[in-house]
């Protein structure tokens, strides 16, 4: 018995896998997308603890950022940065990471946000806003996107 898988599904799956593989390989690098205009970090070591049996971990140094642009899709991943991104006129944007404060200029066609405790302000979101993470604060000044808040504790506001 043969199963028919639509070509569009295969193409979308291939692009998704390619982006994921590229993002994983480029952590700490930047491709054609510009990094944030300004980045801030205390540079002091921090200790993270959990209620489980894992030992505390210590990290120091600047935050790690990956920014990749393929076609009309910009993918940005970072921890603890403050910066500016540009959707230009209709790019789609994926943001992952935590503790980021971002300003996004231009008009984003679709936006997907994962991660925790991000504060992101957009000039305009045109079609779709998907928020998958936890405790993110998202503000878009213009546009009338379809909003999907799949995460928990997120605040999504129009205006500002």
JSON list of C-alpha atoms in Angstrom, two decimals:
[
{"chain": "A", "resi": 1, "resn": "UNK", "atom": "CA", "xyz": [0.00, 0.00, 0.00]},
{"chain": "A", "resi": 2, "resn": "UNK", "atom": "CA", "xyz": [1.36, 3.41, -0.97]},
{"chain": "A", "resi": 3, "resn": "UNK", "atom": "CA", "xyz": [0.77, 6.58, 0.96]},
{"chain": "A", "resi": 4, "resn": "UNK", "atom": "CA", "xyz": [0.63, 9.91, -0.82]},
{"chain": "A", "resi": 5, "resn": "UNK", "atom": "CA", "xyz": [2.36, 12.75, 1.03]},
{"chain": "A", "resi": 6, "resn": "UNK", "atom": "CA", "xyz": [1.64, 16.18, -0.46]},
{"chain": "A", "resi": 7, "resn": "UNK", "atom": "CA", "xyz": [4.69, 17.89, -1.97]},
{"chain": "A", "resi": 8, "resn": "UNK", "atom": "CA", "xyz": [3.99, 21.09, -0.03]},
{"chain": "A", "resi": 9, "resn": "UNK", "atom": "CA", "xyz": [4.18, 19.17, 3.26]},
{"chain": "A", "resi": 10, "resn": "UNK", "atom": "CA", "xyz": [7.50, 17.61, 2.26]},
{"chain": "A", "resi": 11, "resn": "UNK", "atom": "CA", "xyz": [8.90, 21.01, 1.25]},
{"chain": "A", "resi": 12, "resn": "UNK", "atom": "CA", "xyz": [7.78, 22.63, 4.50]},
{"chain": "A", "resi": 13, "resn": "UNK", "atom": "CA", "xyz": [9.27, 19.77, 6.52]},
{"chain": "A", "resi": 14, "resn": "UNK", "atom": "CA", "xyz": [12.56, 20.00, 4.65]},
{"chain": "A", "resi": 15, "resn": "UNK", "atom": "CA", "xyz": [12.82, 23.76, 5.20]},
{"chain": "A", "resi": 16, "resn": "UNK", "atom": "CA", "xyz": [11.98, 23.38, 8.90]},
{"chain": "A", "resi": 17, "resn": "UNK", "atom": "CA", "xyz": [14.64, 20.70, 9.36]},
{"chain": "A", "resi": 18, "resn": "UNK", "atom": "CA", "xyz": [17.19, 22.75, 7.43]},
{"chain": "A", "resi": 19, "resn": "UNK", "atom": "CA", "xyz": [16.55, 25.84, 9.57]},
{"chain": "A", "resi": 20, "resn": "UNK", "atom": "CA", "xyz": [16.77, 23.82, 12.79]},
{"chain": "A", "resi": 21, "resn": "UNK", "atom": "CA", "xyz": [20.01, 22.15, 11.71]},
{"chain": "A", "resi": 22, "resn": "UNK", "atom": "CA", "xyz": [21.52, 25.43, 10.57]},
{"chain": "A", "resi": 23, "resn": "UNK", "atom": "CA", "xyz": [20.51, 27.21, 13.78]},
{"chain": "A", "resi": 24, "resn": "UNK", "atom": "CA", "xyz": [22.07, 24.45, 15.86]},
{"chain": "A", "resi": 25, "resn": "UNK", "atom": "CA", "xyz": [25.29, 24.65, 13.87]},
{"chain": "A", "resi": 26, "resn": "UNK", "atom": "CA", "xyz": [25.52, 28.42, 14.01]},
{"chain": "A", "resi": 27, "resn": "UNK", "atom": "CA", "xyz": [24.97, 29.08, 17.70]},
{"chain": "A", "resi": 28, "resn": "UNK", "atom": "CA", "xyz": [27.16, 32.05, 18.49]},
{"chain": "A", "resi": 29, "resn": "UNK", "atom": "CA", "xyz": [27.44, 33.04, 14.83]},
{"chain": "A", "resi": 30, "resn": "UNK", "atom": "CA", "xyz": [25.57, 35.37, 12.53]},
{"chain": "A", "resi": 31, "resn": "UNK", "atom": "CA", "xyz": [24.81, 34.81, 8.87]},
{"chain": "A", "resi": 32, "resn": "UNK", "atom": "CA", "xyz": [23.24, 37.49, 6.67]},
{"chain": "A", "resi": 33, "resn": "UNK", "atom": "CA", "xyz": [21.01, 38.88, 9.40]},
{"chain": "A", "resi": 34, "resn": "UNK", "atom": "CA", "xyz": [22.44, 41.66, 11.47]},
{"chain": "A", "resi": 35, "resn": "UNK", "atom": "CA", "xyz": [22.98, 41.01, 15.17]},
{"chain": "A", "resi": 36, "resn": "UNK", "atom": "CA", "xyz": [21.22, 43.23, 17.67]},
{"chain": "A", "resi": 37, "resn": "UNK", "atom": "CA", "xyz": [22.22, 46.88, 17.49]},
{"chain": "A", "resi": 38, "resn": "UNK", "atom": "CA", "xyz": [23.25, 46.84, 21.14]},
{"chain": "A", "resi": 39, "resn": "UNK", "atom": "CA", "xyz": [23.91, 44.00, 23.49]},
{"chain": "A", "resi": 40, "resn": "UNK", "atom": "CA", "xyz": [24.21, 44.23, 27.24]},
{"chain": "A", "resi": 41, "resn": "UNK", "atom": "CA", "xyz": [25.27, 41.75, 29.85]},
{"chain": "A", "resi": 42, "resn": "UNK", "atom": "CA", "xyz": [26.68, 42.16, 33.31]},
{"chain": "A", "resi": 43, "resn": "UNK", "atom": "CA", "xyz": [29.49, 39.72, 32.51]},
{"chain": "A", "resi": 44, "resn": "UNK", "atom": "CA", "xyz": [29.38, 38.57, 36.13]},
{"chain": "A", "resi": 45, "resn": "UNK", "atom": "CA", "xyz": [29.12, 34.86, 36.89]},
{"chain": "A", "resi": 46, "resn": "UNK", "atom": "CA", "xyz": [25.66, 33.68, 37.83]},
{"chain": "A", "resi": 47, "resn": "UNK", "atom": "CA", "xyz": [24.59, 30.53, 39.60]},
{"chain": "A", "resi": 48, "resn": "UNK", "atom": "CA", "xyz": [21.44, 28.69, 38.63]},
{"chain": "A", "resi": 49, "resn": "UNK", "atom": "CA", "xyz": [19.84, 26.15, 40.92]},
{"chain": "A", "resi": 50, "resn": "UNK", "atom": "CA", "xyz": [16.90, 23.81, 40.59]},
{"chain": "A", "resi": 51, "resn": "UNK", "atom": "CA", "xyz": [14.75, 21.92, 43.03]},
{"chain": "A", "resi": 52, "resn": "UNK", "atom": "CA", "xyz": [15.81, 18.60, 41.52]},
{"chain": "A", "resi": 53, "resn": "UNK", "atom": "CA", "xyz": [19.01, 16.68, 42.12]},
{"chain": "A", "resi": 54, "resn": "UNK", "atom": "CA", "xyz": [21.05, 18.54, 39.51]},
{"chain": "A", "resi": 55, "resn": "UNK", "atom": "CA", "xyz": [24.06, 20.44, 40.79]},
{"chain": "A", "resi": 56, "resn": "UNK", "atom": "CA", "xyz": [24.17, 24.23, 40.41]},
{"chain": "A", "resi": 57, "resn": "UNK", "atom": "CA", "xyz": [25.73, 25.49, 37.19]},
{"chain": "A", "resi": 58, "resn": "UNK", "atom": "CA", "xyz": [27.80, 28.62, 36.72]},
{"chain": "A", "resi": 59, "resn": "UNK", "atom": "CA", "xyz": [28.12, 30.67, 33.55]},
{"chain": "A", "resi": 60, "resn": "UNK", "atom": "CA", "xyz": [29.97, 33.86, 32.73]},
{"chain": "A", "resi": 61, "resn": "UNK", "atom": "CA", "xyz": [30.68, 36.05, 29.73]},
{"chain": "A", "resi": 62, "resn": "UNK", "atom": "CA", "xyz": [28.63, 37.61, 26.98]},
{"chain": "A", "resi": 63, "resn": "UNK", "atom": "CA", "xyz": [25.29, 36.20, 25.87]},
{"chain": "A", "resi": 64, "resn": "UNK", "atom": "CA", "xyz": [25.09, 33.74, 22.99]},
{"chain": "A", "resi": 65, "resn": "UNK", "atom": "CA", "xyz": [23.22, 34.89, 19.89]},
{"chain": "A", "resi": 66, "resn": "UNK", "atom": "CA", "xyz": [22.32, 33.15, 16.63]},
{"chain": "A", "resi": 67, "resn": "UNK", "atom": "CA", "xyz": [20.69, 35.10, 13.83]},
{"chain": "A", "resi": 68, "resn": "UNK", "atom": "CA", "xyz": [19.89, 33.45, 10.50]},
{"chain": "A", "resi": 69, "resn": "UNK", "atom": "CA", "xyz": [18.05, 34.77, 7.46]},
{"chain": "A", "resi": 70, "resn": "UNK", "atom": "CA", "xyz": [16.89, 32.35, 4.78]},
{"chain": "A", "resi": 71, "resn": "UNK", "atom": "CA", "xyz": [14.73, 33.84, 2.05]},
{"chain": "A", "resi": 72, "resn": "UNK", "atom": "CA", "xyz": [12.02, 35.90, 3.70]},
{"chain": "A", "resi": 73, "resn": "UNK", "atom": "CA", "xyz": [12.40, 34.19, 7.12]},
{"chain": "A", "resi": 74, "resn": "UNK", "atom": "CA", "xyz": [14.51, 35.64, 9.93]},
{"chain": "A", "resi": 75, "resn": "UNK", "atom": "CA", "xyz": [15.30, 33.32, 12.85]},
{"chain": "A", "resi": 76, "resn": "UNK", "atom": "CA", "xyz": [16.79, 34.85, 16.00]},
{"chain": "A", "resi": 77, "resn": "UNK", "atom": "CA", "xyz": [17.89, 33.02, 19.14]},
{"chain": "A", "resi": 78, "resn": "UNK", "atom": "CA", "xyz": [19.55, 34.61, 22.14]},
{"chain": "A", "resi": 79, "resn": "UNK", "atom": "CA", "xyz": [19.74, 34.73, 25.91]},
{"chain": "A", "resi": 80, "resn": "UNK", "atom": "CA", "xyz": [19.93, 37.98, 27.84]},
{"chain": "A", "resi": 81, "resn": "UNK", "atom": "CA", "xyz": [20.32, 40.50, 25.03]},
{"chain": "A", "resi": 82, "resn": "UNK", "atom": "CA", "xyz": [18.92, 43.95, 24.32]},
{"chain": "A", "resi": 83, "resn": "UNK", "atom": "CA", "xyz": [18.74, 44.77, 20.64]},
{"chain": "A", "resi": 84, "resn": "UNK", "atom": "CA", "xyz": [16.93, 45.83, 17.49]},
{"chain": "A", "resi": 85, "resn": "UNK", "atom": "CA", "xyz": [15.82, 43.60, 14.62]},
{"chain": "A", "resi": 86, "resn": "UNK", "atom": "CA", "xyz": [14.32, 44.58, 11.26]},
{"chain": "A", "resi": 87, "resn": "UNK", "atom": "CA", "xyz": [11.48, 42.76, 9.51]},
{"chain": "A", "resi": 88, "resn": "UNK", "atom": "CA", "xyz": [11.79, 45.29, 6.66]},
{"chain": "A", "resi": 89, "resn": "UNK", "atom": "CA", "xyz": [8.60, 45.00, 4.61]},
{"chain": "A", "resi": 90, "resn": "UNK", "atom": "CA", "xyz": [6.98, 41.63, 5.21]},
{"chain": "A", "resi": 91, "resn": "UNK", "atom": "CA", "xyz": [9.61, 39.20, 6.50]},
{"chain": "A", "resi": 92, "resn": "UNK", "atom": "CA", "xyz": [8.53, 36.46, 8.88]},
{"chain": "A", "resi": 93, "resn": "UNK", "atom": "CA", "xyz": [10.31, 36.25, 12.24]},
{"chain": "A", "resi": 94, "resn": "UNK", "atom": "CA", "xyz": [10.97, 33.40, 14.67]},
{"chain": "A", "resi": 95, "resn": "UNK", "atom": "CA", "xyz": [12.36, 34.36, 18.09]},
{"chain": "A", "resi": 96, "resn": "UNK", "atom": "CA", "xyz": [13.66, 31.85, 20.64]},
{"chain": "A", "resi": 97, "resn": "UNK", "atom": "CA", "xyz": [15.51, 32.39, 23.88]},
{"chain": "A", "resi": 98, "resn": "UNK", "atom": "CA", "xyz": [14.94, 34.05, 27.21]},
{"chain": "A", "resi": 99, "resn": "UNK", "atom": "CA", "xyz": [15.46, 37.30, 29.09]},
{"chain": "A", "resi": 100, "resn": "UNK", "atom": "CA", "xyz": [15.73, 39.31, 25.84]},
{"chain": "A", "resi": 101, "resn": "UNK", "atom": "CA", "xyz": [14.51, 42.87, 25.29]},
{"chain": "A", "resi": 102, "resn": "UNK", "atom": "CA", "xyz": [13.98, 43.41, 21.57]},
{"chain": "A", "resi": 103, "resn": "UNK", "atom": "CA", "xyz": [12.60, 46.15, 19.36]},
{"chain": "A", "resi": 104, "resn": "UNK", "atom": "CA", "xyz": [11.49, 44.97, 15.92]},
{"chain": "A", "resi": 105, "resn": "UNK", "atom": "CA", "xyz": [11.24, 47.60, 13.20]},
{"chain": "A", "resi": 106, "resn": "UNK", "atom": "CA", "xyz": [9.31, 47.34, 9.94]},
{"chain": "A", "resi": 107, "resn": "UNK", "atom": "CA", "xyz": [6.36, 45.12, 9.09]},
{"chain": "A", "resi": 108, "resn": "UNK", "atom": "CA", "xyz": [6.54, 41.45, 10.06]},
{"chain": "A", "resi": 109, "resn": "UNK", "atom": "CA", "xyz": [4.26, 39.16, 8.08]},
{"chain": "A", "resi": 110, "resn": "UNK", "atom": "CA", "xyz": [4.13, 36.36, 10.66]},
{"chain": "A", "resi": 111, "resn": "UNK", "atom": "CA", "xyz": [5.83, 36.07, 14.05]},
{"chain": "A", "resi": 112, "resn": "UNK", "atom": "CA", "xyz": [6.47, 33.03, 16.25]},
{"chain": "A", "resi": 113, "resn": "UNK", "atom": "CA", "xyz": [7.90, 33.53, 19.74]},
{"chain": "A", "resi": 114, "resn": "UNK", "atom": "CA", "xyz": [9.19, 30.78, 22.01]},
{"chain": "A", "resi": 115, "resn": "UNK", "atom": "CA", "xyz": [11.18, 31.05, 25.19]},
{"chain": "A", "resi": 116, "resn": "UNK", "atom": "CA", "xyz": [10.65, 32.80, 28.51]},
{"chain": "A", "resi": 117, "resn": "UNK", "atom": "CA", "xyz": [10.62, 36.30, 29.95]},
{"chain": "A", "resi": 118, "resn": "UNK", "atom": "CA", "xyz": [11.19, 38.09, 26.64]},
{"chain": "A", "resi": 119, "resn": "UNK", "atom": "CA", "xyz": [10.02, 41.69, 26.18]},
{"chain": "A", "resi": 120, "resn": "UNK", "atom": "CA", "xyz": [9.46, 42.36, 22.48]},
{"chain": "A", "resi": 121, "resn": "UNK", "atom": "CA", "xyz": [7.98, 45.46, 20.84]},
{"chain": "A", "resi": 122, "resn": "UNK", "atom": "CA", "xyz": [6.97, 45.41, 17.16]},
{"chain": "A", "resi": 123, "resn": "UNK", "atom": "CA", "xyz": [6.22, 48.29, 14.80]},
{"chain": "A", "resi": 124, "resn": "UNK", "atom": "CA", "xyz": [3.69, 46.16, 12.92]},
{"chain": "A", "resi": 125, "resn": "UNK", "atom": "CA", "xyz": [2.59, 42.52, 12.63]},
{"chain": "A", "resi": 126, "resn": "UNK", "atom": "CA", "xyz": [0.53, 41.91, 9.53]},
{"chain": "A", "resi": 127, "resn": "UNK", "atom": "CA", "xyz": [-0.92, 38.37, 9.49]},
{"chain": "A", "resi": 128, "resn": "UNK", "atom": "CA", "xyz": [-0.14, 36.03, 12.40]},
{"chain": "A", "resi": 129, "resn": "UNK", "atom": "CA", "xyz": [1.35, 36.18, 15.92]},
{"chain": "A", "resi": 130, "resn": "UNK", "atom": "CA", "xyz": [2.07, 32.84, 17.64]},
{"chain": "A", "resi": 131, "resn": "UNK", "atom": "CA", "xyz": [3.34, 32.95, 21.23]},
{"chain": "A", "resi": 132, "resn": "UNK", "atom": "CA", "xyz": [4.47, 29.54, 22.48]},
{"chain": "A", "resi": 133, "resn": "UNK", "atom": "CA", "xyz": [6.62, 30.42, 25.45]},
{"chain": "A", "resi": 134, "resn": "UNK", "atom": "CA", "xyz": [6.16, 31.45, 29.07]},
{"chain": "A", "resi": 135, "resn": "UNK", "atom": "CA", "xyz": [5.88, 34.89, 30.69]},
{"chain": "A", "resi": 136, "resn": "UNK", "atom": "CA", "xyz": [6.66, 36.88, 27.53]},
{"chain": "A", "resi": 137, "resn": "UNK", "atom": "CA", "xyz": [5.48, 40.47, 27.11]},
{"chain": "A", "resi": 138, "resn": "UNK", "atom": "CA", "xyz": [4.66, 41.23, 23.48]},
{"chain": "A", "resi": 139, "resn": "UNK", "atom": "CA", "xyz": [3.50, 44.62, 22.20]},
{"chain": "A", "resi": 140, "resn": "UNK", "atom": "CA", "xyz": [2.68, 45.44, 18.60]},
{"chain": "A", "resi": 141, "resn": "UNK", "atom": "CA", "xyz": [1.91, 49.03, 17.65]},
{"chain": "A", "resi": 142, "resn": "UNK", "atom": "CA", "xyz": [0.12, 48.43, 14.35]},
{"chain": "A", "resi": 143, "resn": "UNK", "atom": "CA", "xyz": [-1.53, 45.63, 12.40]},
{"chain": "A", "resi": 144, "resn": "UNK", "atom": "CA", "xyz": [-4.38, 43.25, 13.03]},
{"chain": "A", "resi": 145, "resn": "UNK", "atom": "CA", "xyz": [-2.77, 39.79, 13.17]},
{"chain": "A", "resi": 146, "resn": "UNK", "atom": "CA", "xyz": [-4.50, 36.58, 14.18]},
{"chain": "A", "resi": 147, "resn": "UNK", "atom": "CA", "xyz": [-3.11, 35.95, 17.69]},
{"chain": "A", "resi": 148, "resn": "UNK", "atom": "CA", "xyz": [-2.44, 32.43, 19.02]},
{"chain": "A", "resi": 149, "resn": "UNK", "atom": "CA", "xyz": [-1.31, 32.44, 22.66]},
{"chain": "A", "resi": 150, "resn": "UNK", "atom": "CA", "xyz": [-0.40, 28.80, 23.21]},
{"chain": "A", "resi": 151, "resn": "UNK", "atom": "CA", "xyz": [2.00, 29.45, 26.07]},
{"chain": "A", "resi": 152, "resn": "UNK", "atom": "CA", "xyz": [1.38, 30.39, 29.69]},
{"chain": "A", "resi": 153, "resn": "UNK", "atom": "CA", "xyz": [1.64, 33.72, 31.51]},
{"chain": "A", "resi": 154, "resn": "UNK", "atom": "CA", "xyz": [2.17, 35.72, 28.31]},
{"chain": "A", "resi": 155, "resn": "UNK", "atom": "CA", "xyz": [0.97, 39.31, 27.96]},
{"chain": "A", "resi": 156, "resn": "UNK", "atom": "CA", "xyz": [0.05, 40.44, 24.44]},
{"chain": "A", "resi": 157, "resn": "UNK", "atom": "CA", "xyz": [-0.89, 44.08, 23.84]},
{"chain": "A", "resi": 158, "resn": "UNK", "atom": "CA", "xyz": [-1.78, 46.19, 20.83]},
{"chain": "A", "resi": 159, "resn": "UNK", "atom": "CA", "xyz": [-0.67, 49.81, 21.08]},
{"chain": "A", "resi": 160, "resn": "UNK", "atom": "CA", "xyz": [2.19, 51.54, 22.72]}
]
